[in-house]
mmCIF file of C-alpha atoms in Angstrom:
data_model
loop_
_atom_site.group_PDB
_atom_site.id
_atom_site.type_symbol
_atom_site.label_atom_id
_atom_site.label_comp_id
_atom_site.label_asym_id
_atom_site.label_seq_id
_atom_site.Cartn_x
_atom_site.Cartn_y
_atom_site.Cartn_z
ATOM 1 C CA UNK A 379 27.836 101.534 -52.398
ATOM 2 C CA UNK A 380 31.597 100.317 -52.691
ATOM 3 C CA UNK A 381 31.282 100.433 -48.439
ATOM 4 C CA UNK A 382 28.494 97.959 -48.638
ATOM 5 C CA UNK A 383 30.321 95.316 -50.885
ATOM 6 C CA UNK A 384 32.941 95.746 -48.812
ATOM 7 C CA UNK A 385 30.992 94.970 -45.723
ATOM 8 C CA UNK A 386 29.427 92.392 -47.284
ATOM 9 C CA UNK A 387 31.911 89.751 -48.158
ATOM 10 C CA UNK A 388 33.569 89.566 -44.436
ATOM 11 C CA UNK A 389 29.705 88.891 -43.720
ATOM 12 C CA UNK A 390 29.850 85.841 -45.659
ATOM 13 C CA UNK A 391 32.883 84.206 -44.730
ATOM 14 C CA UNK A 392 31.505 84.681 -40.728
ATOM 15 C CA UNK A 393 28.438 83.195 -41.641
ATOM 16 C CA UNK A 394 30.948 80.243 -43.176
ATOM 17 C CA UNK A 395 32.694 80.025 -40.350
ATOM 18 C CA UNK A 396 29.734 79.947 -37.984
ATOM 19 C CA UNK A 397 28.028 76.998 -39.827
ATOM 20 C CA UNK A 398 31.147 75.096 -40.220
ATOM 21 C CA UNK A 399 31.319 74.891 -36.419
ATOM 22 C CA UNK A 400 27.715 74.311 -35.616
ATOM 23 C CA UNK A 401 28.220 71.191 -37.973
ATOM 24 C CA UNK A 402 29.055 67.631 -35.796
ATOM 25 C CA UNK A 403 32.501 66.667 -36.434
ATOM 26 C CA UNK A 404 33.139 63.406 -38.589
ATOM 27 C CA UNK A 405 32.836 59.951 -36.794
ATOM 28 C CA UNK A 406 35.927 58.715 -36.153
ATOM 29 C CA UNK A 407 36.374 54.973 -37.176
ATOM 30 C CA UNK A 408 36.042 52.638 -34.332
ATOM 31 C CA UNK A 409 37.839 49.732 -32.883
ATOM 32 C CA UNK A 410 35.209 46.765 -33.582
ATOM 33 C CA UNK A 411 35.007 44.910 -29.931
ATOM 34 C CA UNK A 412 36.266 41.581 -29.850
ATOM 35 C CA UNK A 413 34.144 38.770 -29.672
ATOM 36 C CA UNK A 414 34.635 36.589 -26.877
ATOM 37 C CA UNK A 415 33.565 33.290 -28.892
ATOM 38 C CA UNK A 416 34.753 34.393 -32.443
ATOM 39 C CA UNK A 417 38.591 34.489 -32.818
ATOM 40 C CA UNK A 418 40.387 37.121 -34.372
ATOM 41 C CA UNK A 419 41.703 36.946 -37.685
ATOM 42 C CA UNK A 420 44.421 39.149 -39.377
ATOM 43 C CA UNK A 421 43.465 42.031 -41.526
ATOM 44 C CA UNK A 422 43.189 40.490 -45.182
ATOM 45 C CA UNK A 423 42.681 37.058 -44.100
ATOM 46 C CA UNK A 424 39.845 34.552 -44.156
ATOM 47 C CA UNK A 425 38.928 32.287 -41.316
ATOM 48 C CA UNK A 426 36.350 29.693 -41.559
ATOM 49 C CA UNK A 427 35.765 29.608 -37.668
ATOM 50 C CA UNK A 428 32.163 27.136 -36.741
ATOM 51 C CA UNK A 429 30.596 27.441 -33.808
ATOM 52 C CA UNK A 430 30.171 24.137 -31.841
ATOM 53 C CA UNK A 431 26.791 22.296 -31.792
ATOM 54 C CA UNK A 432 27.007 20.338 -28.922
ATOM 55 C CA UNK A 433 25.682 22.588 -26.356
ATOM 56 C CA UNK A 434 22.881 23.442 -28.495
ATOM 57 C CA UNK A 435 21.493 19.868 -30.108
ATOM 58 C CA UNK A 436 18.243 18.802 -29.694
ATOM 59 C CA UNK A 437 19.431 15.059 -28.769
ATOM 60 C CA UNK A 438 19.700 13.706 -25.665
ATOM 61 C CA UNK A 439 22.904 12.312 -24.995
ATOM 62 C CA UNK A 440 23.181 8.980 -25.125
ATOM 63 C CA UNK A 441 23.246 6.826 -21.797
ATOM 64 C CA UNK A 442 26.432 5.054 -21.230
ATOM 65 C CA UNK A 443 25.479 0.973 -21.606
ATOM 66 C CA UNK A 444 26.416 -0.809 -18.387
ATOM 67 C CA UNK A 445 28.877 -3.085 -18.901
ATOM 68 C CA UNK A 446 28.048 -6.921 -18.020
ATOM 69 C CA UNK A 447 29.033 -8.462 -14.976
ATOM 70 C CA UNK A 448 30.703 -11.692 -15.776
ATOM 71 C CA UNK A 449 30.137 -14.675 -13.757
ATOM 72 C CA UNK A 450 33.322 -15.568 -11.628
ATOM 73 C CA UNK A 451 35.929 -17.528 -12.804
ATOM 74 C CA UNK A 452 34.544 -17.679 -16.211
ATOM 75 C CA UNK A 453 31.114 -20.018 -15.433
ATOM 76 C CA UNK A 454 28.900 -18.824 -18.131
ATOM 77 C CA UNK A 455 30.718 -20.806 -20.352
ATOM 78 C CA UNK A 456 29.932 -24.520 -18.807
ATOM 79 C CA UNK A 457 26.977 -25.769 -17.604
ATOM 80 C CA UNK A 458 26.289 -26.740 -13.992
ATOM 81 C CA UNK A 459 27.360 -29.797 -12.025
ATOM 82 C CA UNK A 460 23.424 -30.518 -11.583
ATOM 83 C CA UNK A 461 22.299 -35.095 -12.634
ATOM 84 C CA UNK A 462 18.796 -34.616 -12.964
ATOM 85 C CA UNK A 463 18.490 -38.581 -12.376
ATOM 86 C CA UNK A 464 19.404 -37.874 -8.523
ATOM 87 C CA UNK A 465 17.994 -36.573 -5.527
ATOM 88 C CA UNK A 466 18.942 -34.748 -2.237
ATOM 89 C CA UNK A 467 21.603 -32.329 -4.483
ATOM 90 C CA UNK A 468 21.765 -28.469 -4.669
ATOM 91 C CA UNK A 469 18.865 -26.877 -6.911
ATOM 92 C CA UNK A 470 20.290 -25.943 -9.884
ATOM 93 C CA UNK A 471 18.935 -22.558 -9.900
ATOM 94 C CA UNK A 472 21.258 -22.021 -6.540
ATOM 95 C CA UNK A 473 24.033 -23.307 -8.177
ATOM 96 C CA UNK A 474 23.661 -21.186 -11.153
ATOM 97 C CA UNK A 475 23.031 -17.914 -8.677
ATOM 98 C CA UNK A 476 26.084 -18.694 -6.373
ATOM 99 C CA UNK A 477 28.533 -19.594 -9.323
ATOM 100 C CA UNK A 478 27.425 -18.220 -13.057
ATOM 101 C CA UNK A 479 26.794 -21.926 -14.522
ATOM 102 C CA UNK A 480 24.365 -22.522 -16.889
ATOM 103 C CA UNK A 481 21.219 -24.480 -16.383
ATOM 104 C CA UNK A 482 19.378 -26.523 -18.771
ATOM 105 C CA UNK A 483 16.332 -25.065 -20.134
ATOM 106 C CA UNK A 484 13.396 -24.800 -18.369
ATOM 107 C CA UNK A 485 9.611 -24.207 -18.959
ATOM 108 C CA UNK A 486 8.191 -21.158 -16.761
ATOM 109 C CA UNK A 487 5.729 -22.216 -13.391
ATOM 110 C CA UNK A 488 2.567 -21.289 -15.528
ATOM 111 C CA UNK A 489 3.402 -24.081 -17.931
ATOM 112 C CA UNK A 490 2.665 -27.668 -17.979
ATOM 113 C CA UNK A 491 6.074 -29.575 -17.317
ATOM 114 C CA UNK A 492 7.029 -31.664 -19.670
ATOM 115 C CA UNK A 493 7.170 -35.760 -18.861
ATOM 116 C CA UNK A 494 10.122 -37.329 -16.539
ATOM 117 C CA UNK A 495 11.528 -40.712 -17.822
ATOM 118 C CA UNK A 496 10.926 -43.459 -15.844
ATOM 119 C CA UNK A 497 14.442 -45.433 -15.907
ATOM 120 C CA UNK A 498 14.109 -48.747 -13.915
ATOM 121 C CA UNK A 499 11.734 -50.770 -11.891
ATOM 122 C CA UNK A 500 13.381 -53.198 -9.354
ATOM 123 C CA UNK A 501 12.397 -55.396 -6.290
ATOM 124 C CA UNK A 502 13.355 -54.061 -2.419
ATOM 125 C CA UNK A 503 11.765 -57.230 -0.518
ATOM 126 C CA UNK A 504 8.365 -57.440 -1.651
ATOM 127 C CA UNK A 505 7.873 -53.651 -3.156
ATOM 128 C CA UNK A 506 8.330 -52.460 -6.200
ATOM 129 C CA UNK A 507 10.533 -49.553 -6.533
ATOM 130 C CA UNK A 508 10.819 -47.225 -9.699
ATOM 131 C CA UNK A 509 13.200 -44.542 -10.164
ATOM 132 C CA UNK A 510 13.366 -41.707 -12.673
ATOM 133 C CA UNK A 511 15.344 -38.441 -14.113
ATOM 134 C CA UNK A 512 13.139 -35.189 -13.449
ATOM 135 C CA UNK A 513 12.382 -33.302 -16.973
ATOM 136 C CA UNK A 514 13.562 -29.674 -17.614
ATOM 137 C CA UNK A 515 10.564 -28.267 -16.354
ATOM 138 C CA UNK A 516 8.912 -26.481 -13.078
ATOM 139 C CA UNK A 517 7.527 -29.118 -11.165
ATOM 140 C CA UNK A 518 6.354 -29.372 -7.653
ATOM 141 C CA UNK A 519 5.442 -33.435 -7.064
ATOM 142 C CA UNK A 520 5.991 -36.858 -9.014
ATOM 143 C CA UNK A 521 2.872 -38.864 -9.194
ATOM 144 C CA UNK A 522 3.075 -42.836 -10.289
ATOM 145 C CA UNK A 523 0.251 -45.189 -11.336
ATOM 146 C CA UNK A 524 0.427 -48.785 -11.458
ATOM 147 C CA UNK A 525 -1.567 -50.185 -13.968
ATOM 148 C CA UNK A 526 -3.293 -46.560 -14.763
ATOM 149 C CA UNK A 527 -4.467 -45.869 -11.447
ATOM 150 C CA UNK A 528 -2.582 -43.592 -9.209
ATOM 151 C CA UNK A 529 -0.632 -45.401 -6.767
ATOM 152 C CA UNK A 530 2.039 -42.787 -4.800
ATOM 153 C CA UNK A 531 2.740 -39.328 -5.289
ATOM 154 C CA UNK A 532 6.403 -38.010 -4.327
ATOM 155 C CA UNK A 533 7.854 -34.837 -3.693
ATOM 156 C CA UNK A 534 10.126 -32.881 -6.092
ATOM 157 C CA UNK A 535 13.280 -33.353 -4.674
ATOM 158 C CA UNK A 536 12.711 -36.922 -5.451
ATOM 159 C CA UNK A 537 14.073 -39.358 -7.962
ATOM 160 C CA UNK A 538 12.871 -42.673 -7.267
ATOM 161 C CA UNK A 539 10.073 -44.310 -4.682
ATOM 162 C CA UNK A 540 8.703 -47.422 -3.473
ATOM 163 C CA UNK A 541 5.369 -48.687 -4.790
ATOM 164 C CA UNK A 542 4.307 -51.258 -3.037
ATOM 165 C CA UNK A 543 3.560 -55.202 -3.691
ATOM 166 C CA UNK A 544 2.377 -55.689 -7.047
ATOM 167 C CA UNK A 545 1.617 -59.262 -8.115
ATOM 168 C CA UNK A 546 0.825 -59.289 -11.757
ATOM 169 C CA UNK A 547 1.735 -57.524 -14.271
ATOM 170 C CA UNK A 548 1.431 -54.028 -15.152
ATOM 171 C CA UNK A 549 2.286 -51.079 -16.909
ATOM 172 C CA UNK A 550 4.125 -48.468 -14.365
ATOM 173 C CA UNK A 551 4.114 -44.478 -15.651
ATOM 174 C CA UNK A 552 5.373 -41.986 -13.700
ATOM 175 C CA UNK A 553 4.046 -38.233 -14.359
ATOM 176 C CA UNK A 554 5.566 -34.408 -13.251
ATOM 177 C CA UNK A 555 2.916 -32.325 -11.431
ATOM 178 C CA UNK A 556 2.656 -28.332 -11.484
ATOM 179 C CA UNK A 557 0.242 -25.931 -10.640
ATOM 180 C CA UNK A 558 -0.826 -25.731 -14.500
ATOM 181 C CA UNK A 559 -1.303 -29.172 -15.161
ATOM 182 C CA UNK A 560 0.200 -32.450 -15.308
ATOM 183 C CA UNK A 561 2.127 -33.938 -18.038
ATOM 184 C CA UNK A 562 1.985 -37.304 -19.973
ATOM 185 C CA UNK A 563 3.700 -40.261 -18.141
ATOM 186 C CA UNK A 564 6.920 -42.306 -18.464
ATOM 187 C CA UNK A 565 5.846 -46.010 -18.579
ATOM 188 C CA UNK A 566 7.780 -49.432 -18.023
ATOM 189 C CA UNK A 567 5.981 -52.597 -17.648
ATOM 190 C CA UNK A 568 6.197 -54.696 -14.467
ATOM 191 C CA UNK A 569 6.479 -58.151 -14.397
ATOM 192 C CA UNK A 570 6.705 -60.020 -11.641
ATOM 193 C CA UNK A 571 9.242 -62.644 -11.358
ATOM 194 C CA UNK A 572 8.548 -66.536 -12.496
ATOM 195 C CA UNK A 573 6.016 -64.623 -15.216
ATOM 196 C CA UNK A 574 3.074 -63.889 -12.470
ATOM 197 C CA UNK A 575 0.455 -65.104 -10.159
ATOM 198 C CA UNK A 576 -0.960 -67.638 -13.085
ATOM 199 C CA UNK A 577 2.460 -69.284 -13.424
ATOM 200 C CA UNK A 578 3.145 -69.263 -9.370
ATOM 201 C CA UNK A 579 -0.111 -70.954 -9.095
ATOM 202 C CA UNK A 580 0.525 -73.177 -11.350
ATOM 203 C CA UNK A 581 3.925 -74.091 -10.028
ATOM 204 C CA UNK A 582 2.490 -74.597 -6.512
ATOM 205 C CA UNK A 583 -0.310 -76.577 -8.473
ATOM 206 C CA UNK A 584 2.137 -78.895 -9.707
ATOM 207 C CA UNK A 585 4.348 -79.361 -6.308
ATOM 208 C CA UNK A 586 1.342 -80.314 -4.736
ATOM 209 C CA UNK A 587 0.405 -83.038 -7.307
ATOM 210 C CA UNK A 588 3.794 -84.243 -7.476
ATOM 211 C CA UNK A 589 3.945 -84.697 -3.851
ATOM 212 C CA UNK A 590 0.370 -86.144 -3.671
ATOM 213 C CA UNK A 591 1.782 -88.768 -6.602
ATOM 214 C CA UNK A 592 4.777 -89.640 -3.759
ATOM 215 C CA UNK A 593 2.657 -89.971 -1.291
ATOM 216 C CA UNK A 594 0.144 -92.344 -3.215
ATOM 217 C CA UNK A 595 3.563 -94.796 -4.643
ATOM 218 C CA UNK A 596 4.950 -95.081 -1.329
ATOM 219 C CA UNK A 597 1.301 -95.900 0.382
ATOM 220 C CA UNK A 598 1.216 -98.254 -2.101
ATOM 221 C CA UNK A 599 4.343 -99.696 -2.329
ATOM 222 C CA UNK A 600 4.012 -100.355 1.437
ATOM 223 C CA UNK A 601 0.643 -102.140 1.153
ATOM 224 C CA UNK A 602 2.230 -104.605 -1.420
ATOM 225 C CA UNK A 603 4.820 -105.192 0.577
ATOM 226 C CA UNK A 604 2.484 -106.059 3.528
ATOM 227 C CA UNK A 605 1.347 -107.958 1.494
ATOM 228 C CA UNK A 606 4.094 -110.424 0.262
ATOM 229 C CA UNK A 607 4.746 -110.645 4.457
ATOM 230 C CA UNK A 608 1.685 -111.918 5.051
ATOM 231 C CA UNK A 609 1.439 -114.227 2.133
ATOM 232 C CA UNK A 610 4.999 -115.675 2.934
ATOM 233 C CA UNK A 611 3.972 -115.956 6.597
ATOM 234 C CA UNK A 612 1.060 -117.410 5.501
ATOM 235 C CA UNK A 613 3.009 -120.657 3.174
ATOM 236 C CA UNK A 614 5.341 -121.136 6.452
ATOM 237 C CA UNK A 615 2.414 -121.810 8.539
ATOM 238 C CA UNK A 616 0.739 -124.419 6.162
ATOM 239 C CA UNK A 617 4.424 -126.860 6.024
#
């Protein structure tokens, strides 16, 4: 019996031993990787690290604005060298496209142009020219009626136009033309000059009475004088 206890407790502690080394050894603590965004911080100490958001936003980046090209030599800032009251120049629109000036305002092609203004009517000979300033408008012709009906119709370029002989007076408009329409006219009156065909008659009227009346006195005066001859020829005969 005492053999058996004896035998038994170096039983045990093999059994111990046995188990013990079956059993997986404790995990070692490992070295956390480094992240290759995230830096590291030292033990003990906080570090409020953010991430950035660009790469990952939902907006679009904004387009970079084009810059504006300035006119050369600083035109936008004064207005082109363009009368509108004469012809044969440079169309403003060229003149604004080759150096940055600024035209006056103008009404689009689909538009009915607004009126010109008639400025003068004058005598070349025996016509009657009129001249005018084109409006700020699109126009393709000038027309011009003498007393309301249409007399001559001009091209755009021009600013002024004979007419014509008119002898009595009327009221001269001048109108701008487009494909939309064509606008109110600009209207001067004509009159011709010595006040019209009434008075010119009238004048000639008179010229030809007076001269009638001169020829009548010096028929007459002649006759009485003919007459005195022959009466004083007449008393020299009868001594």
């Amino acid at each position: 019996m005492a053999a058996s206890r004896d035998l038994a407790f170096p039983l045990v502690i093999l059994c111990l031993v046995l188990i013990r080394g079956s059993s997986p050894l404790p995990a070692t603590s490992r070295v956390p990787e480094k992240d290759p965004v995230r830096p590291q911080t030292p033990r003990g100490m906080e570090y409020d690290y953010k991430f950035p958001t660009e790469d990952y936003s939902d907006h679009t980046p904004a387009t970079p604005s084009t810059p504006k090209r300035e006119p050369p030599n600083g035109g936008a800032s004064k207005r082109c060298p363009y009368d509108t009251c004469l012809e044969g120049q440079v169309p403003c629109a060229a003149l604004a496209s080759s150096t940055g000036c600024r035209c006056p305002g103008s009404t689009l092609f689909n538009e009915v142009p607004e009126a010109p203004e008639l400025k003068s009517l004058s005598l070349n000979g025996s016509d009657v020219v009129a001249r005018w300033c084109a409006p700020n408008s699109y126009v393709t012709a000038y027309v011009v009626s003498v007393g309301g009906e249409d007399r001559r119709t001009f091209a755009r370029e021009r600013r002024s136009g004979p007419l014509g002989h008119v002898d009595a007076a009327a009221e001269v408009c001048v109108a701008s033309v487009n494909d939309a329409g064509r606008s109110g006219g600009s209207c001067l009156e004509h009159r011709p000059a010595g006040g019209g065909l009434p008075l010119t008659a009238g004048l000639v009227g008179g010229g030809l009475g007076f001269l009638l009346f001169s020829v009548l006195a010096v028929l007459l005066w002649r006759r009485k004088r003919q007459r005195k001859r022959e009466a004083g020829i007449s008393v020299h005969d009868a001594q």
